[in-house]
RNA sequence: GCCUGCGUAGCUCAGUUGGUUAGAGCGACGGACUGUUAAUCCGUAGGUCACCGGUUCGAAUCCAGUCGCAGGCGCCA
């Protein structure tokens, strides 16, 4: 049988798809569980390619020689015959002819046990949690989502733009930033920060390539202590030219649906795991939401809906000029629309300076996509393309106009109506999988006071 | 930044109005048994009750402080 990839091994996922007994295979992986008996012994291996393990069958002699070193977590390489299994829970197994212990794992001190444990506990051993079912599935899905994000845009001719991680503008109004310094020296001649958004930078490219996107890490130095905030997270920011807010919303909906459905199709076993062990019913709710048009309301309509809610007291009062708080967003997505909803045309005072002012002068062509359980996963807008209006708004926001000279230049040289949105990768993964904490969908979560790994 | 809650074996948790030697299940280890499936059965080891003061004849338990963690809110993705 031909080995997968480099030829050094047979990946478990490929073996299970083969579905024909016979031939010699080599499986590499880590011990999930093992059982030793007088006549026959079993070792189950995982290699990260599948939710399934491969059962390795050992003779009494092989078991006796390796028993002490085949505890949970040990790294092993097994060569043997791919055979029909006599057991009920798997169709095939490996009858071992050669067993090599590649890396020992002391069962007394190895913190991953052959039993369930809490996600909180696993956060304290983030270097070892990829060895568990939950994190195997989570990070396979994260990989698949990332792949389909690129595929979606590449198929549509979008250019992936690598906007800088180190930026100079600290006045985008997107929260606190991490400053980048070397000693006391202004390394770049002026103050620099880790990016909190690639949007302003990518706008220069949209006015040259028409359809572009960014996909990379983003940093926020806010002291946010919640299950859906991290100091370092990944964001996707498409930007389209010759486009208005309706075009942006249409893109966002197509994008979410394509990426989610493709990921579910690519990782059926992982989603079966999430539906069984993490959040029963979530997969059905997600599929239901993806099968019909997302709801859409203006901010004014949303306020109207909230004002008419009977028999409920709000912590933050509902009324004219209100800003939508978490409790209001959750009510809209979870109780009223029972699915994803685009809220559009917010009061301009509540939103960023670059969002395009509506003709009424009161609202901007912005949108947030709210989903049940998470809240906002997308924030987007049509951008202000009119030079005079943009200059006025920058001043109204109390920002230094001269700092935006190159951003304003775009409005001088062949400006176009354009817009885009930012999607939080982790929040999308949380909504898809039912994982409740952003710390558990990031490989190495960074939150205020915490960056151990 | 604000509010609330929680720190007891490796893990998940009990622990009464403060009362001798702090418990269970699982895991680990040892044995038995078995084409087994987080097997099953029997047994063994394992705890400075987060830390530091105080109250008391006596503190896991009551009080104060410190540290850590979690959840909610604000900010946002």
Short mmCIF file of C-alpha atoms (C1' of nucleotides) in Angstrom, two decimals:
data_model
loop_
_atom_site.label_atom_id
_atom_site.label_comp_id
_atom_site.label_asym_id
_atom_site.label_seq_id
_atom_site.Cartn_x
_atom_site.Cartn_y
_atom_site.Cartn_z
CA UNK A 1 0.00 0.00 0.00
CA UNK A 2 1.36 3.39 -0.90
CA UNK A 3 2.17 5.56 2.05
CA UNK A 4 0.61 8.97 2.45
CA UNK A 5 2.57 12.12 1.76
CA UNK A 6 6.25 11.46 2.04
CA UNK A 7 5.89 7.72 1.90
CA UNK A 8 7.05 7.12 5.43
CA UNK A 9 3.66 6.12 6.84
CA UNK A 10 0.00 5.33 6.16
CA UNK A 11 -2.23 8.10 7.53
CA UNK A 12 -5.17 6.70 9.46
CA UNK A 13 -7.71 8.68 7.47
CA UNK A 14 -6.37 7.22 4.22
CA UNK A 15 -6.27 3.70 5.60
CA UNK A 16 -9.89 3.84 6.69
CA UNK A 17 -10.95 5.11 3.27
CA UNK A 18 -9.10 2.22 1.62
CA UNK A 19 -11.56 -0.28 3.05
CA UNK A 20 -9.89 -3.35 1.58
CA UNK A 21 -8.05 -5.88 3.70
CA UNK A 22 -4.62 -7.10 2.74
CA UNK A 23 -1.16 -5.66 2.32
CA UNK A 24 1.46 -4.36 4.67
CA UNK A 25 0.98 -0.96 6.30
CA UNK A 26 2.99 1.25 8.61
CA UNK A 27 1.07 3.33 11.14
CA UNK A 28 2.69 6.03 13.23
CA UNK A 29 0.94 7.73 16.09
CA UNK A 30 0.29 8.04 19.80
CA UNK A 31 -1.42 5.59 22.12
CA UNK A 32 -5.00 6.56 22.95
CA UNK A 33 -5.71 3.43 25.00
CA UNK A 34 -4.40 -0.10 25.33
CA UNK A 35 -5.72 -3.40 26.74
CA UNK A 36 -3.54 -6.39 27.50
CA UNK A 37 -4.74 -9.97 27.71
CA UNK A 38 -3.37 -13.45 27.92
CA UNK A 39 -4.09 -14.41 24.32
CA UNK A 40 -4.37 -11.11 22.53
CA UNK A 41 -3.74 -7.42 23.23
CA UNK A 42 -5.03 -4.22 21.68
CA UNK A 43 -3.46 -0.80 21.26
CA UNK A 44 -5.39 2.11 19.77
CA UNK A 45 -3.39 4.76 17.92
CA UNK A 46 -4.31 8.23 16.70
CA UNK A 47 -2.24 10.35 14.34
CA UNK A 48 -4.23 13.56 14.00
CA UNK A 49 -5.65 12.74 10.59
CA UNK A 50 -8.96 11.36 11.83
CA UNK A 51 -11.34 11.24 14.76
CA UNK A 52 -10.89 7.47 14.56
CA UNK A 53 -8.11 5.43 16.05
CA UNK A 54 -6.56 2.39 14.42
CA UNK A 55 -6.65 -0.79 16.44
CA UNK A 56 -3.34 -2.61 16.53
CA UNK A 57 -3.47 -6.29 17.53
CA UNK A 58 -0.48 -7.69 19.38
CA UNK A 59 0.54 -11.28 20.03
CA UNK A 60 1.25 -12.27 23.66
CA UNK A 61 4.97 -12.09 22.89
CA UNK A 62 4.72 -8.59 21.38
CA UNK A 63 2.55 -7.46 24.27
CA UNK A 64 4.93 -8.82 26.90
CA UNK A 65 7.92 -7.13 25.26
CA UNK A 66 6.26 -3.69 24.99
CA UNK A 67 3.52 -3.63 27.62
CA UNK A 68 5.32 -1.38 30.09
CA UNK A 69 5.92 1.24 27.41
CA UNK A 70 2.55 1.27 25.64
CA UNK A 71 0.68 3.52 28.06
CA UNK A 72 -1.44 6.49 27.01
CA UNK A 73 0.57 9.08 25.10
CA UNK A 74 3.51 6.95 23.98
CA UNK A 75 4.69 7.54 20.40
CA UNK A 76 4.90 4.32 18.38
CA UNK A 77 5.44 3.01 14.90
CA UNK A 78 3.73 -0.22 13.96
CA UNK A 79 4.11 -2.26 10.80
CA UNK A 80 1.69 -5.07 10.12
CA UNK A 81 -1.03 -6.57 7.99
CA UNK A 82 -4.17 -4.55 7.22
CA UNK A 83 -6.88 -7.04 8.19
CA UNK A 84 -10.61 -7.41 8.67
CA UNK A 85 -11.37 -6.96 12.38
CA UNK A 86 -13.18 -9.53 14.49
CA UNK A 87 -14.26 -6.80 16.87
CA UNK A 88 -17.57 -5.03 16.52
CA UNK A 89 -16.49 -1.40 16.59
CA UNK A 90 -14.11 -1.24 13.67
CA UNK A 91 -14.04 -2.89 10.26
CA UNK A 92 -10.27 -3.12 9.98
CA UNK A 93 -7.21 -3.41 12.19
CA UNK A 94 -3.47 -3.91 11.98
CA UNK A 95 -2.08 -7.33 12.88
CA UNK A 96 1.33 -6.20 14.04
CA UNK A 97 4.52 -7.72 12.72
CA UNK A 98 6.82 -5.02 14.09
CA UNK A 99 6.31 -2.66 17.04
CA UNK A 100 8.70 0.22 17.74
CA UNK A 101 8.39 2.52 20.74
CA UNK A 102 9.54 5.82 19.26
CA UNK A 103 9.00 8.01 22.32
CA UNK A 104 8.19 6.89 25.85
CA UNK A 105 5.47 8.55 27.89
CA UNK A 106 5.50 8.10 31.66
CA UNK A 107 1.91 7.34 32.70
CA UNK A 108 2.48 8.57 36.25
CA UNK A 109 3.36 12.10 35.18
CA UNK A 110 1.58 12.45 31.81
CA UNK A 111 -1.33 14.79 32.61
CA UNK A 112 -3.67 13.58 29.87
CA UNK A 113 -5.68 10.70 31.27
CA UNK A 114 -7.85 8.01 29.79
CA UNK A 115 -10.94 9.85 30.98
CA UNK A 116 -12.87 13.04 30.42
CA UNK A 117 -11.65 16.28 31.96
CA UNK A 118 -12.62 19.93 31.88
CA UNK A 119 -11.66 22.41 29.18
CA UNK A 120 -10.47 24.73 31.97
CA UNK A 121 -8.00 22.13 33.17
CA UNK A 122 -6.78 21.51 29.64
CA UNK A 123 -6.05 25.23 29.24
CA UNK A 124 -3.39 24.84 31.92
CA UNK A 125 -1.68 22.23 29.73
CA UNK A 126 -2.14 23.91 26.37
CA UNK A 127 1.02 22.24 25.09
CA UNK A 128 -0.56 18.81 25.53
CA UNK A 129 -4.23 19.45 24.85
CA UNK A 130 -3.86 18.86 21.09
CA UNK A 131 -3.63 15.19 22.13
CA UNK A 132 -7.31 15.16 23.15
CA UNK A 133 -10.39 14.42 21.04
CA UNK A 134 -11.89 17.88 21.53
CA UNK A 135 -8.81 19.76 20.43
CA UNK A 136 -8.04 17.34 17.60
CA UNK A 137 -11.47 18.12 16.16
CA UNK A 138 -11.31 21.83 16.96
CA UNK A 139 -8.03 22.38 15.21
CA UNK A 140 -8.91 20.19 12.24
CA UNK A 141 -12.01 22.36 11.80
CA UNK A 142 -9.97 25.53 12.26
CA UNK A 143 -7.65 24.29 9.52
CA UNK A 144 -10.58 23.46 7.22
CA UNK A 145 -12.30 26.81 7.80
CA UNK A 146 -9.05 28.62 6.99
CA UNK A 147 -8.58 26.60 3.83
CA UNK A 148 -12.11 27.27 2.61
CA UNK A 149 -11.77 30.99 3.34
CA UNK A 150 -8.84 31.16 0.95
CA UNK A 151 -10.57 28.91 -1.56
CA UNK A 152 -13.73 31.02 -1.52
CA UNK A 153 -11.87 34.23 -2.29
CA UNK A 154 -9.36 32.72 -4.70
CA UNK A 155 -12.16 31.14 -6.75
CA UNK A 156 -13.72 34.60 -7.07
CA UNK A 157 -10.53 36.35 -8.11
CA UNK A 158 -9.86 38.18 -4.84
CA UNK A 159 -6.23 39.09 -4.17
CA UNK A 160 -4.86 38.13 -0.78
CA UNK A 161 -3.04 41.22 0.53
CA UNK A 162 -0.50 40.92 3.33
CA UNK A 163 -1.21 44.09 5.26
CA UNK A 164 1.42 44.95 7.88
CA UNK A 165 1.47 43.57 11.40
CA UNK A 166 3.32 46.67 12.56
CA UNK A 167 1.34 49.81 11.89
CA UNK A 168 1.64 53.50 12.64
CA UNK A 169 -1.93 54.67 12.95
CA UNK A 170 -3.26 54.45 16.46
CA UNK A 171 -6.36 56.48 15.74
CA UNK A 172 -8.73 54.08 14.04
CA UNK A 173 -10.99 53.98 17.02
CA UNK A 174 -10.79 50.20 17.31
CA UNK A 175 -9.66 50.02 20.89
CA UNK A 176 -6.36 49.91 22.72
CA UNK A 177 -3.23 48.89 20.84
CA UNK A 178 0.03 47.19 21.77
CA UNK A 179 2.95 49.53 21.22
CA UNK A 180 6.02 48.14 19.45
CA UNK A 181 9.32 49.44 20.86
CA UNK A 182 12.99 48.53 21.09
CA UNK A 183 14.26 50.05 24.30
CA UNK A 184 13.44 53.76 24.19
CA UNK A 185 14.36 54.12 20.53
CA UNK A 186 11.64 55.06 18.04
CA UNK A 187 12.80 52.22 15.78
CA UNK A 188 10.71 53.38 12.84
CA UNK A 189 11.10 57.09 13.51
CA UNK A 190 7.61 57.30 14.94
CA UNK A 191 5.35 55.39 17.28
CA UNK A 192 4.33 51.96 16.04
CA UNK A 193 1.78 49.41 17.12
CA UNK A 194 0.61 45.88 16.44
CA UNK A 195 -2.23 46.04 13.95
CA UNK A 196 -5.82 46.08 15.13
CA UNK A 197 -7.16 45.93 11.58
CA UNK A 198 -5.78 45.76 8.08
CA UNK A 199 -8.68 47.70 6.66
CA UNK A 200 -7.15 51.13 6.08
CA UNK A 201 -4.09 49.55 4.51
CA UNK A 202 -6.09 47.20 2.31
CA UNK A 203 -8.23 50.05 0.98
CA UNK A 204 -5.23 51.20 -1.04
CA UNK A 205 -5.17 47.84 -2.74
CA UNK A 206 -8.89 47.64 -3.39
CA UNK A 207 -8.52 50.83 -5.43
CA UNK A 208 -6.12 48.94 -7.68
CA UNK A 209 -7.25 45.30 -7.65
CA UNK A 210 -11.05 45.74 -7.20
CA UNK A 211 -11.50 42.64 -5.01
CA UNK A 212 -9.07 41.97 -2.17
CA UNK A 213 -8.92 40.40 1.29
CA UNK A 214 -6.65 40.12 4.28
CA UNK A 215 -6.35 37.06 6.50
CA UNK A 216 -4.00 37.19 9.44
CA UNK A 217 -3.49 37.88 13.13
CA UNK A 218 -4.89 40.97 14.81
CA UNK A 219 -4.12 42.44 18.22
CA UNK A 220 -6.19 44.30 20.79
CA UNK A 221 -4.79 45.44 24.13
CA UNK A 222 -8.19 45.73 25.77
CA UNK A 223 -8.77 44.31 29.23
CA UNK A 224 -11.67 42.22 28.10
CA UNK A 225 -12.52 39.32 30.37
CA UNK A 226 -15.10 37.36 28.45
CA UNK A 227 -15.41 34.01 26.71
CA UNK A 228 -15.30 35.67 23.29
CA UNK A 229 -12.37 38.12 23.51
CA UNK A 230 -8.68 37.49 23.05
CA UNK A 231 -5.72 39.84 22.77
CA UNK A 232 -4.50 38.02 19.65
CA UNK A 233 -6.97 36.59 17.16
CA UNK A 234 -7.36 36.07 13.44
CA UNK A 235 -9.45 38.25 11.23
CA UNK A 236 -10.58 38.11 7.61
CA UNK A 237 -11.20 41.45 5.93
CA UNK A 238 -12.52 41.43 2.37
CA UNK A 239 -12.81 44.77 0.59
CA UNK A 240 -14.58 45.38 -2.71
CA UNK A 241 -14.56 48.42 -5.04
CA UNK A 242 -17.40 49.73 -7.22
CA UNK A 243 -19.67 48.42 -4.49
CA UNK A 244 -22.21 49.60 -1.96
CA UNK A 245 -23.46 48.24 1.37
CA UNK A 246 -25.84 45.81 -0.34
CA UNK A 247 -22.91 44.30 -2.22
CA UNK A 248 -20.95 43.97 1.01
CA UNK A 249 -23.85 42.23 2.75
CA UNK A 250 -24.42 39.89 -0.18
CA UNK A 251 -20.73 38.96 -0.14
CA UNK A 252 -20.77 38.37 3.61
CA UNK A 253 -23.76 36.05 3.40
CA UNK A 254 -22.37 34.07 0.45
CA UNK A 255 -19.05 33.84 2.21
CA UNK A 256 -20.37 32.57 5.56
CA UNK A 257 -22.62 30.01 3.89
CA UNK A 258 -19.99 28.68 1.50
CA UNK A 259 -17.23 28.42 4.10
CA UNK A 260 -19.46 26.82 6.75
CA UNK A 261 -21.14 24.30 4.44
CA UNK A 262 -17.81 23.35 2.86
CA UNK A 263 -16.21 22.85 6.26
CA UNK A 264 -19.10 20.73 7.52
CA UNK A 265 -18.83 18.63 4.36
CA UNK A 266 -15.09 18.22 4.74
CA UNK A 267 -15.13 17.28 8.45
CA UNK A 268 -18.22 15.09 9.02
CA UNK A 269 -16.64 13.05 11.80
CA UNK A 270 -15.51 16.14 13.67
CA UNK A 271 -18.97 17.68 13.50
CA UNK A 272 -20.49 14.41 14.67
CA UNK A 273 -18.17 14.65 17.67
CA UNK A 274 -19.15 18.26 18.42
CA UNK A 275 -22.82 17.40 18.12
CA UNK A 276 -22.47 14.43 20.45
CA UNK A 277 -20.03 15.71 23.06
CA UNK A 278 -19.80 19.50 22.93
CA UNK A 279 -23.18 21.02 22.05
CA UNK A 280 -25.98 18.66 21.01
CA UNK A 281 -28.33 20.28 18.52
CA UNK A 282 -25.87 22.97 17.44
CA UNK A 283 -25.16 21.39 14.07
CA UNK A 284 -28.87 21.24 13.19
CA UNK A 285 -29.30 24.90 14.19
CA UNK A 286 -26.30 25.93 12.12
CA UNK A 287 -27.50 23.99 9.07
CA UNK A 288 -30.98 25.47 9.45
CA UNK A 289 -29.54 28.98 9.59
CA UNK A 290 -27.39 28.33 6.52
CA UNK A 291 -30.31 26.97 4.51
CA UNK A 292 -32.29 30.23 4.34
CA UNK A 293 -31.63 33.93 3.77
CA UNK A 294 -30.17 35.79 6.75
CA UNK A 295 -32.54 38.32 8.28
CA UNK A 296 -31.86 41.99 7.72
CA UNK A 297 -33.09 45.03 9.64
CA UNK A 298 -32.04 48.62 10.03
CA UNK A 299 -30.93 49.88 13.40
CA UNK A 300 -34.17 51.90 13.60
CA UNK A 301 -36.22 48.77 12.98
CA UNK A 302 -34.20 46.90 15.57
CA UNK A 303 -34.89 49.57 18.16
CA UNK A 304 -38.58 49.39 17.22
CA UNK A 305 -38.57 45.60 17.76
CA UNK A 306 -36.86 45.96 21.13
CA UNK A 307 -39.27 48.71 22.19
CA UNK A 308 -42.23 46.41 21.56
CA UNK A 309 -40.91 43.56 23.68
CA UNK A 310 -43.32 42.94 26.53
CA UNK A 311 -42.62 41.46 29.92
CA UNK A 312 -38.91 41.87 29.94
CA UNK A 313 -36.70 44.30 31.79
CA UNK A 314 -33.48 45.47 30.18
CA UNK A 315 -30.38 46.28 32.11
CA UNK A 316 -29.73 49.01 29.55
CA UNK A 317 -32.84 50.96 28.61
CA UNK A 318 -34.32 50.72 25.14
CA UNK A 319 -35.06 53.96 23.35
CA UNK A 320 -34.11 56.57 20.74
CA UNK A 321 -30.36 56.91 20.25
CA UNK A 322 -29.62 53.77 22.24
CA UNK A 323 -26.63 51.65 21.39
CA UNK A 324 -27.31 47.95 21.07
CA UNK A 325 -25.87 46.18 24.13
CA UNK A 326 -25.09 42.48 24.38
CA UNK A 327 -28.49 41.73 25.86
CA UNK A 328 -30.20 43.49 22.93
CA UNK A 329 -28.07 41.80 20.30
CA UNK A 330 -28.71 38.44 21.87
CA UNK A 331 -32.44 39.06 22.00
CA UNK A 332 -32.51 39.96 18.30
CA UNK A 333 -30.48 36.95 17.13
CA UNK A 334 -31.66 34.34 19.62
CA UNK A 335 -35.26 35.21 20.42
CA UNK A 336 -36.64 37.42 17.69
CA UNK A 337 -35.00 36.24 14.47
CA UNK A 338 -33.73 32.92 15.85
CA UNK A 339 -30.77 33.02 13.49
CA UNK A 340 -28.16 35.30 11.92
CA UNK A 341 -29.32 38.86 11.35
CA UNK A 342 -27.69 41.83 9.64
CA UNK A 343 -28.35 45.08 11.46
CA UNK A 344 -27.67 48.09 9.22
CA UNK A 345 -27.55 51.88 9.18
CA UNK A 346 -26.43 52.64 12.72
CA UNK A 347 -26.33 56.21 14.06
CA UNK A 348 -23.08 57.71 12.85
CA UNK A 349 -21.99 58.70 16.36
CA UNK A 350 -21.87 55.01 17.31
CA UNK A 351 -19.58 53.96 14.48
CA UNK A 352 -16.11 54.61 13.05
CA UNK A 353 -15.17 57.76 11.13
CA UNK A 354 -14.54 55.95 7.83
CA UNK A 355 -18.06 54.61 7.43
CA UNK A 356 -20.10 56.23 4.69
CA UNK A 357 -22.58 58.84 5.84
CA UNK A 358 -26.14 58.25 4.67
CA UNK A 359 -28.08 61.02 2.92
CA UNK A 360 -30.01 61.74 6.12
CA UNK A 361 -26.75 62.79 7.77
CA UNK A 362 -27.74 60.81 10.86
CA UNK A 363 -26.75 57.25 10.06
CA UNK A 364 -23.95 55.42 8.28
CA UNK A 365 -23.98 52.54 5.79
CA UNK A 366 -22.64 50.05 8.30
CA UNK A 367 -23.68 46.55 9.24
CA UNK A 368 -23.10 44.06 12.01
CA UNK A 369 -23.95 40.39 11.58
CA UNK A 370 -25.31 39.02 14.85
CA UNK A 371 -25.56 35.28 15.46
CA UNK A 372 -27.17 33.35 18.33
CA UNK A 373 -24.88 32.46 21.20
CA UNK A 374 -21.99 34.65 20.10
CA UNK A 375 -23.26 38.10 19.17
CA UNK A 376 -21.36 40.05 16.56
CA UNK A 377 -19.18 38.00 14.22
CA UNK A 378 -18.99 40.53 11.39
CA UNK A 379 -18.65 44.28 11.42
CA UNK A 380 -18.61 46.01 8.06
CA UNK A 381 -19.57 49.08 6.09
CA UNK A 382 -19.48 51.00 2.90
CA UNK A 383 -16.51 53.39 3.23
CA UNK A 384 -16.72 57.14 2.91
CA UNK A 385 -15.32 57.79 -0.58
CA UNK A 386 -16.10 61.56 -0.71
CA UNK A 387 -13.04 63.60 0.21
CA UNK A 388 -14.85 66.54 1.78
CA UNK A 389 -17.15 64.36 3.87
CA UNK A 390 -14.29 62.18 5.04
CA UNK A 391 -12.20 65.18 6.08
CA UNK A 392 -15.13 66.60 8.00
CA UNK A 393 -15.75 63.29 9.78
CA UNK A 394 -12.11 62.84 10.77
CA UNK A 395 -12.24 66.28 12.37
CA UNK A 396 -15.59 65.55 14.03
CA UNK A 397 -14.04 62.47 15.62
CA UNK A 398 -11.20 64.62 16.96
CA UNK A 399 -8.58 62.73 14.94
CA UNK A 400 -5.44 64.32 13.45
CA UNK A 401 -6.22 64.90 9.74
CA UNK A 402 -2.54 65.09 8.76
CA UNK A 403 -1.97 61.51 9.97
CA UNK A 404 -4.46 60.33 7.36
CA UNK A 405 -2.81 62.01 4.38
CA UNK A 406 -2.40 58.82 2.40
CA UNK A 407 -5.86 57.56 3.31
CA UNK A 408 -7.30 60.87 2.09
CA UNK A 409 -5.19 60.69 -1.08
CA UNK A 410 -7.22 57.68 -2.17
CA UNK A 411 -10.24 59.98 -2.37
CA UNK A 412 -8.32 62.35 -4.63
CA UNK A 413 -7.09 59.88 -7.23
CA UNK A 414 -9.84 57.88 -8.89
CA UNK A 415 -12.00 57.22 -5.85
CA UNK A 416 -14.81 54.67 -6.06
CA UNK A 417 -17.66 53.60 -3.83
CA UNK A 418 -16.28 50.64 -1.91
CA UNK A 419 -16.72 48.68 1.27
CA UNK A 420 -15.93 45.54 3.19
CA UNK A 421 -16.18 43.78 6.48
CA UNK A 422 -14.13 42.15 9.20
CA UNK A 423 -14.93 38.63 10.33
CA UNK A 424 -13.57 37.17 13.55
CA UNK A 425 -12.25 33.71 12.66
CA UNK A 426 -12.54 32.36 16.19
CA UNK A 427 -16.11 33.55 16.61
CA UNK A 428 -17.09 31.85 13.37
CA UNK A 429 -15.50 28.62 14.58
CA UNK A 430 -17.31 28.93 17.91
CA UNK A 431 -20.67 29.38 16.21
CA UNK A 432 -19.99 26.44 13.88
CA UNK A 433 -18.74 23.97 16.46
CA UNK A 434 -20.60 25.01 19.60
CA UNK A 435 -17.34 25.57 21.48
CA UNK A 436 -18.16 28.17 24.12
CA UNK A 437 -14.83 29.84 24.87
CA UNK A 438 -12.51 31.61 22.46
CA UNK A 439 -9.56 30.30 24.49
CA UNK A 440 -10.48 26.82 23.31
CA UNK A 441 -10.48 27.54 19.59
CA UNK A 442 -7.11 29.34 19.59
CA UNK A 443 -4.01 27.13 19.58
CA UNK A 444 -2.27 29.37 22.10
CA UNK A 445 -4.75 31.88 23.52
CA UNK A 446 -3.51 35.29 24.66
CA UNK A 447 -5.77 37.03 27.14
CA UNK A 448 -5.03 39.79 29.66
CA UNK A 449 -2.51 38.40 32.13
CA UNK A 450 -2.08 35.11 30.32
CA UNK A 451 0.51 34.07 27.71
CA UNK A 452 2.14 31.03 29.29
CA UNK A 453 2.48 28.98 26.13
"C1'" G B 1 -12.04 48.81 34.19
"C1'" C B 2 -16.75 47.12 37.05
"C1'" C B 3 -19.73 43.01 39.35
"C1'" U B 4 -20.26 37.83 40.97
"C1'" G B 5 -18.51 33.02 42.07
"C1'" C B 6 -14.77 29.29 42.96
"C1'" G B 7 -9.63 27.26 44.77
"C1'" U B 8 -10.12 19.92 49.08
"C1'" A B 9 -5.66 13.37 45.86
"C1'" G B 10 -3.35 13.22 38.83
"C1'" C B 11 -8.85 14.57 37.20
"C1'" U B 12 -14.23 15.52 38.61
"C1'" C B 13 -16.27 16.48 43.11
"C1'" A B 14 -18.58 15.32 48.50
"C1'" G B 15 -17.28 17.10 53.31
"C1'" U B 16 -23.48 18.47 58.26
"C1'" U B 17 -24.51 23.84 63.43
"C1'" G B 18 -16.35 24.49 63.66
"C1'" G B 19 -15.03 18.53 66.85
"C1'" U B 20 -10.46 12.64 66.86
"C1'" U B 21 -6.85 9.50 61.88
"C1'" A B 22 -10.24 14.32 55.48
"C1'" G B 23 -13.86 10.80 51.72
"C1'" A B 24 -15.95 8.90 46.81
"C1'" G B 25 -15.76 7.96 41.61
"C1'" C B 26 -12.46 7.95 37.75
"C1'" G B 27 -7.13 7.81 36.49
"C1'" A B 28 -2.15 5.54 37.82
"C1'" C B 29 0.20 1.15 39.76
"C1'" G B 30 -0.06 -4.50 40.99
"C1'" G B 31 -2.87 -8.98 40.14
"C1'" A B 32 -6.98 -11.93 37.83
"C1'" C B 33 -9.82 -12.47 33.48
"C1'" U B 34 -11.30 -11.40 28.46
"C1'" G B 35 -11.22 -10.70 20.33
"C1'" U B 36 -11.17 -6.38 23.81
"C1'" U B 37 -13.72 -1.25 22.69
"C1'" A B 38 -12.98 4.87 28.27
"C1'" A B 39 -13.68 -3.54 29.11
"C1'" U B 40 -14.72 -6.10 33.80
"C1'" C B 41 -13.33 -7.90 38.88
"C1'" C B 42 -9.91 -7.68 43.30
"C1'" G B 43 -6.16 -4.86 45.68
"C1'" U B 44 -2.24 -0.71 46.53
"C1'" A B 45 -0.28 4.00 46.66
"C1'" G B 46 -1.63 9.07 46.50
"C1'" G B 47 -3.79 15.27 50.10
"C1'" U B 48 0.84 21.32 54.04
"C1'" C B 49 -7.67 21.27 52.22
"C1'" A B 50 -4.29 27.91 47.08
"C1'" C B 51 -1.12 31.16 50.32
"C1'" C B 52 -0.62 34.36 54.70
"C1'" G B 53 -2.50 36.30 59.18
"C1'" G B 54 -6.56 36.33 62.84
"C1'" U B 55 -10.82 34.35 66.06
"C1'" U B 56 -11.23 29.67 68.98
"C1'" C B 57 -9.67 24.62 73.73
"C1'" G B 58 -10.05 23.09 68.54
"C1'" A B 59 -10.42 25.65 61.50
"C1'" A B 60 -11.02 22.36 55.04
"C1'" U B 61 -15.28 24.85 57.60
"C1'" C B 62 -15.69 31.54 60.58
"C1'" C B 63 -13.11 36.66 59.55
"C1'" A B 64 -9.32 39.89 56.86
"C1'" G B 65 -5.63 40.20 53.13
"C1'" U B 66 -2.82 38.16 48.87
"C1'" C B 67 -2.50 35.14 44.53
"C1'" G B 68 -4.83 32.20 40.79
"C1'" C B 69 -9.04 30.64 37.89
"C1'" A B 70 -13.96 31.01 35.96
"C1'" G B 71 -18.49 33.60 34.59
"C1'" G B 72 -21.27 38.24 33.52
"C1'" C B 73 -20.95 43.55 31.92
"C1'" G B 74 -18.43 47.44 29.23
"C1'" C B 75 -15.19 47.71 24.65
"C1'" C B 76 -15.16 45.06 20.20
"C1'" A B 77 -14.10 40.57 15.95
#
